[in-house]
XYZ file of N, CA, C and O in Angstrom:
324
model
N 22.314 -0.713 10.197
C 21.367 -1.116 9.187
C 19.949 -0.897 9.703
O 19.678 -1.019 10.874
N 19.053 -0.616 8.772
C 17.661 -0.418 9.144
C 16.808 -1.519 8.527
O 17.288 -2.347 7.768
N 15.538 -1.492 8.862
C 14.618 -2.502 8.351
C 13.574 -1.841 7.456
O 12.381 -2.022 7.652
N 14.021 -1.056 6.484
C 13.111 -0.373 5.570
C 12.584 -1.376 4.557
O 13.340 -2.160 3.991
N 11.273 -1.335 4.357
C 10.631 -2.188 3.361
C 9.774 -1.323 2.459
O 9.129 -0.391 2.913
N 9.779 -1.663 1.202
C 8.910 -1.012 0.232
C 7.910 -2.062 -0.239
O 8.287 -3.214 -0.479
N 6.650 -1.650 -0.374
C 5.613 -2.572 -0.826
C 5.059 -2.057 -2.144
O 4.519 -0.949 -2.206
N 5.220 -2.860 -3.189
C 4.670 -2.538 -4.496
C 3.388 -3.339 -4.661
O 3.367 -4.547 -4.437
N 2.304 -2.660 -5.026
C 1.005 -3.300 -5.218
C 0.794 -3.469 -6.714
O 0.819 -2.493 -7.462
N 0.583 -4.727 -7.127
C 0.444 -5.024 -8.549
C -0.866 -5.771 -8.801
O -1.393 -6.428 -7.906
N -1.393 -5.661 -10.021
C -2.741 -6.163 -10.285
C -2.887 -7.679 -10.344
O -3.986 -8.192 -10.137
N -1.824 -8.417 -10.628
C -1.954 -9.873 -10.731
C -0.604 -10.549 -10.504
O 0.428 -9.883 -10.414
N -0.653 -11.862 -10.415
C 0.560 -12.628 -10.106
C 1.621 -12.489 -11.195
O 2.812 -12.371 -10.896
N 1.199 -12.538 -12.458
C 2.176 -12.425 -13.549
C 2.948 -11.114 -13.461
O 4.172 -11.088 -13.600
N 2.226 -10.017 -13.216
C 2.873 -8.713 -13.102
C 3.833 -8.698 -11.910
O 4.943 -8.174 -11.995
N 3.405 -9.294 -10.793
C 4.250 -9.326 -9.598
C 5.523 -10.123 -9.839
O 6.613 -9.706 -9.438
N 5.398 -11.271 -10.510
C 6.577 -12.085 -10.779
C 7.540 -11.374 -11.730
O 8.751 -11.399 -11.529
N 6.994 -10.730 -12.763
C 7.843 -9.991 -13.702
C 8.549 -8.832 -13.004
O 9.736 -8.596 -13.212
N 7.801 -8.100 -12.182
C 8.381 -6.957 -11.478
C 9.458 -7.410 -10.492
O 10.511 -6.773 -10.388
N 9.212 -8.498 -9.783
C 10.199 -8.997 -8.816
C 11.503 -9.365 -9.523
O 12.590 -9.062 -9.022
N 11.386 -9.976 -10.683
C 12.592 -10.331 -11.440
C 13.309 -9.082 -11.951
O 14.528 -8.971 -11.877
N 12.542 -8.128 -12.443
C 13.128 -6.906 -12.988
C 13.745 -6.025 -11.905
O 14.673 -5.266 -12.183
N 13.255 -6.124 -10.668
C 13.827 -5.332 -9.571
C 15.310 -5.610 -9.401
O 16.105 -4.689 -9.224
N 15.672 -6.863 -9.443
C 17.081 -7.221 -9.291
C 17.931 -6.673 -10.413
O 19.033 -6.178 -10.191
N 17.397 -6.752 -11.629
C 18.144 -6.275 -12.787
C 18.285 -4.755 -12.782
O 19.349 -4.221 -13.072
N 17.216 -4.054 -12.458
C 17.229 -2.600 -12.550
C 17.824 -1.921 -11.329
O 18.546 -0.938 -11.426
N 17.502 -2.441 -10.130
C 17.919 -1.758 -8.905
C 18.999 -2.506 -8.134
O 19.522 -1.987 -7.152
N 19.316 -3.728 -8.531
C 20.349 -4.491 -7.844
C 20.034 -4.748 -6.386
O 20.908 -4.609 -5.537
N 18.786 -5.116 -6.084
C 18.409 -5.364 -4.687
C 19.198 -6.544 -4.132
O 19.527 -7.488 -4.849
N 19.516 -6.472 -2.835
C 20.332 -7.482 -2.175
C 19.583 -8.792 -1.956
O 20.121 -9.867 -2.143
N 18.337 -8.687 -1.499
C 17.539 -9.871 -1.200
C 16.455 -10.044 -2.256
O 15.960 -9.066 -2.812
N 16.075 -11.287 -2.468
C 14.992 -11.556 -3.411
C 13.687 -11.002 -2.835
O 13.367 -11.250 -1.669
N 12.937 -10.232 -3.626
C 11.668 -9.681 -3.134
C 10.681 -10.806 -2.804
O 10.712 -11.872 -3.417
N 9.810 -10.549 -1.830
C 8.780 -11.506 -1.444
C 7.505 -11.201 -2.216
O 7.125 -10.030 -2.353
N 6.820 -12.237 -2.678
C 5.525 -12.082 -3.332
C 4.447 -12.519 -2.355
O 4.541 -13.582 -1.751
N 3.420 -11.676 -2.215
C 2.340 -11.959 -1.278
C 1.008 -11.681 -1.968
O 0.813 -10.603 -2.537
N 0.085 -12.651 -1.922
C -1.254 -12.452 -2.477
C -2.076 -11.685 -1.451
O -2.110 -12.033 -0.276
N -2.750 -10.648 -1.902
C -3.551 -9.798 -1.020
C -4.980 -9.777 -1.544
O -5.315 -8.991 -2.417
N -5.828 -10.667 -1.010
C -7.226 -10.728 -1.439
C -7.948 -9.464 -1.005
O -7.735 -8.962 0.101
N -8.776 -8.952 -1.871
C -9.562 -7.775 -1.526
C -10.616 -8.160 -0.503
O -11.146 -9.277 -0.514
N -10.936 -7.250 0.381
C -11.882 -7.521 1.456
C -13.205 -8.054 0.915
O -13.795 -7.484 0.013
N -13.643 -9.183 1.465
C -14.924 -9.757 1.098
C -14.927 -10.549 -0.193
O -15.969 -11.032 -0.619
N -13.791 -10.712 -0.833
C -13.730 -11.421 -2.105
C -12.987 -12.742 -1.934
O -11.909 -12.783 -1.373
N -13.589 -13.814 -2.434
C -12.948 -15.124 -2.381
C -12.326 -15.512 -3.709
O -11.514 -16.412 -3.785
N -12.724 -14.845 -4.764
C -12.273 -15.182 -6.105
C -10.810 -14.778 -6.289
O -10.423 -13.646 -6.014
N -9.995 -15.685 -6.762
C -8.572 -15.407 -6.958
C -8.357 -14.279 -7.967
O -7.330 -13.615 -7.947
N -9.317 -14.075 -8.844
C -9.196 -12.988 -9.818
C -9.281 -11.617 -9.149
O -8.860 -10.624 -9.712
N -9.859 -11.575 -7.958
C -10.021 -10.312 -7.244
C -8.915 -10.106 -6.221
O -9.145 -9.603 -5.135
N -7.726 -10.521 -6.553
C -6.597 -10.377 -5.639
C -5.537 -9.488 -6.260
O -5.292 -9.533 -7.456
N -4.953 -8.667 -5.414
C -3.777 -7.916 -5.821
C -2.579 -8.706 -5.309
O -2.696 -9.535 -4.422
N -1.443 -8.431 -5.881
C -0.222 -9.074 -5.435
C 0.739 -8.009 -4.942
O 0.852 -6.938 -5.538
N 1.375 -8.298 -3.835
C 2.338 -7.379 -3.241
C 3.742 -7.912 -3.484
O 3.991 -9.113 -3.362
N 4.628 -7.007 -3.816
C 6.048 -7.330 -3.916
C 6.724 -6.544 -2.803
O 6.706 -5.312 -2.804
N 7.262 -7.258 -1.832
C 7.900 -6.625 -0.674
C 9.403 -6.623 -0.909
O 10.018 -7.672 -1.101
N 9.971 -5.417 -0.895
C 11.392 -5.237 -1.171
C 12.073 -4.733 0.096
O 11.698 -3.685 0.633
N 13.052 -5.483 0.576
C 13.823 -5.053 1.743
C 14.934 -4.118 1.272
O 15.625 -4.398 0.299
N 15.067 -3.003 1.979
C 16.046 -1.971 1.605
C 16.828 -1.574 2.852
O 16.748 -0.445 3.320
N 17.591 -2.522 3.386
C 18.264 -2.277 4.661
C 19.319 -1.176 4.595
O 19.676 -0.609 5.615
N 19.801 -0.847 3.405
C 20.792 0.224 3.282
C 20.144 1.547 2.850
O 20.849 2.530 2.624
N 18.818 1.543 2.733
C 18.037 2.738 2.375
C 18.593 3.439 1.145
O 18.775 4.646 1.114
N 18.812 2.669 0.096
C 19.364 3.248 -1.129
C 18.356 3.327 -2.265
O 18.648 3.883 -3.315
N 17.160 2.757 -2.082
C 16.145 2.786 -3.137
C 15.293 4.049 -3.025
O 14.836 4.408 -1.939
N 15.086 4.711 -4.134
C 14.300 5.938 -4.182
C 12.820 5.581 -4.300
O 12.416 4.938 -5.277
N 12.001 5.999 -3.323
C 10.575 5.682 -3.372
C 9.891 6.151 -4.659
O 9.047 5.442 -5.205
N 10.250 7.308 -5.168
C 9.632 7.818 -6.398
C 9.984 6.928 -7.593
O 9.128 6.661 -8.451
N 11.223 6.457 -7.641
C 11.622 5.558 -8.722
C 10.889 4.223 -8.621
O 10.494 3.640 -9.633
N 10.699 3.727 -7.397
C 9.957 2.475 -7.217
C 8.493 2.636 -7.618
O 7.891 1.726 -8.182
N 7.918 3.801 -7.321
C 6.529 4.055 -7.703
C 6.399 4.060 -9.222
O 5.487 3.453 -9.787
N 7.313 4.727 -9.899
C 7.297 4.761 -11.364
C 7.523 3.352 -11.925
O 6.877 2.947 -12.904
N 8.412 2.594 -11.295
C 8.688 1.219 -11.707
C 7.422 0.377 -11.605
O 7.050 -0.333 -12.546
N 6.710 0.446 -10.478
C 5.469 -0.319 -10.295
C 4.415 0.112 -11.313
O 3.627 -0.707 -11.787
N 4.420 1.391 -11.670
C 3.473 1.903 -12.655
C 3.623 1.257 -14.017
O 2.672 1.221 -14.805
N 4.804 0.727 -14.304
C 5.018 0.035 -15.580
C 4.152 -1.219 -15.679
O 3.914 -1.731 -16.762
N 3.674 -1.728 -14.533
C 2.786 -2.897 -14.494
C 1.408 -2.496 -13.961
O 0.696 -3.323 -13.400
N 1.041 -1.237 -14.109
C -0.236 -0.719 -13.602
C -0.372 -0.878 -12.098
O -1.445 -1.150 -11.575
N 0.735 -0.705 -11.398
C 0.727 -0.807 -9.950
C 1.226 0.476 -9.317
O 1.362 1.508 -9.988
N 1.498 0.419 -8.040
C 2.004 1.587 -7.304
C 2.775 1.120 -6.085
O 2.703 -0.041 -5.696
N 3.504 2.044 -5.485
C 4.211 1.773 -4.221
C 3.332 2.250 -3.090
O 2.866 3.380 -3.071
N 3.080 1.369 -2.161
C 2.233 1.681 -1.011
C 3.042 2.503 -0.019
O 4.175 2.154 0.315
N 2.460 3.596 0.447
C 3.111 4.407 1.478
C 3.020 3.686 2.815
O 1.987 3.109 3.134
N 4.097 3.731 3.620
C 4.064 3.065 4.937
C 3.085 3.732 5.882
O 2.686 4.812 5.753
């Protein structure tokens, strides 16, 4: 097994929560994705935060291009490692 992780960057918490829930339904991920608030450099306002959805892919079965398109449904993207 490997420790592959995919990071989806989403514009707000609502989008991140919706995407995390939909990941299980669409891709059948084994572990629940982690949600992480990522404040933009120099910004204290919660409105200026992106949210990260971290998906563990220990069996390396998730297609990065499909995840990028999936994140795009919420105006987000998949961060390259």
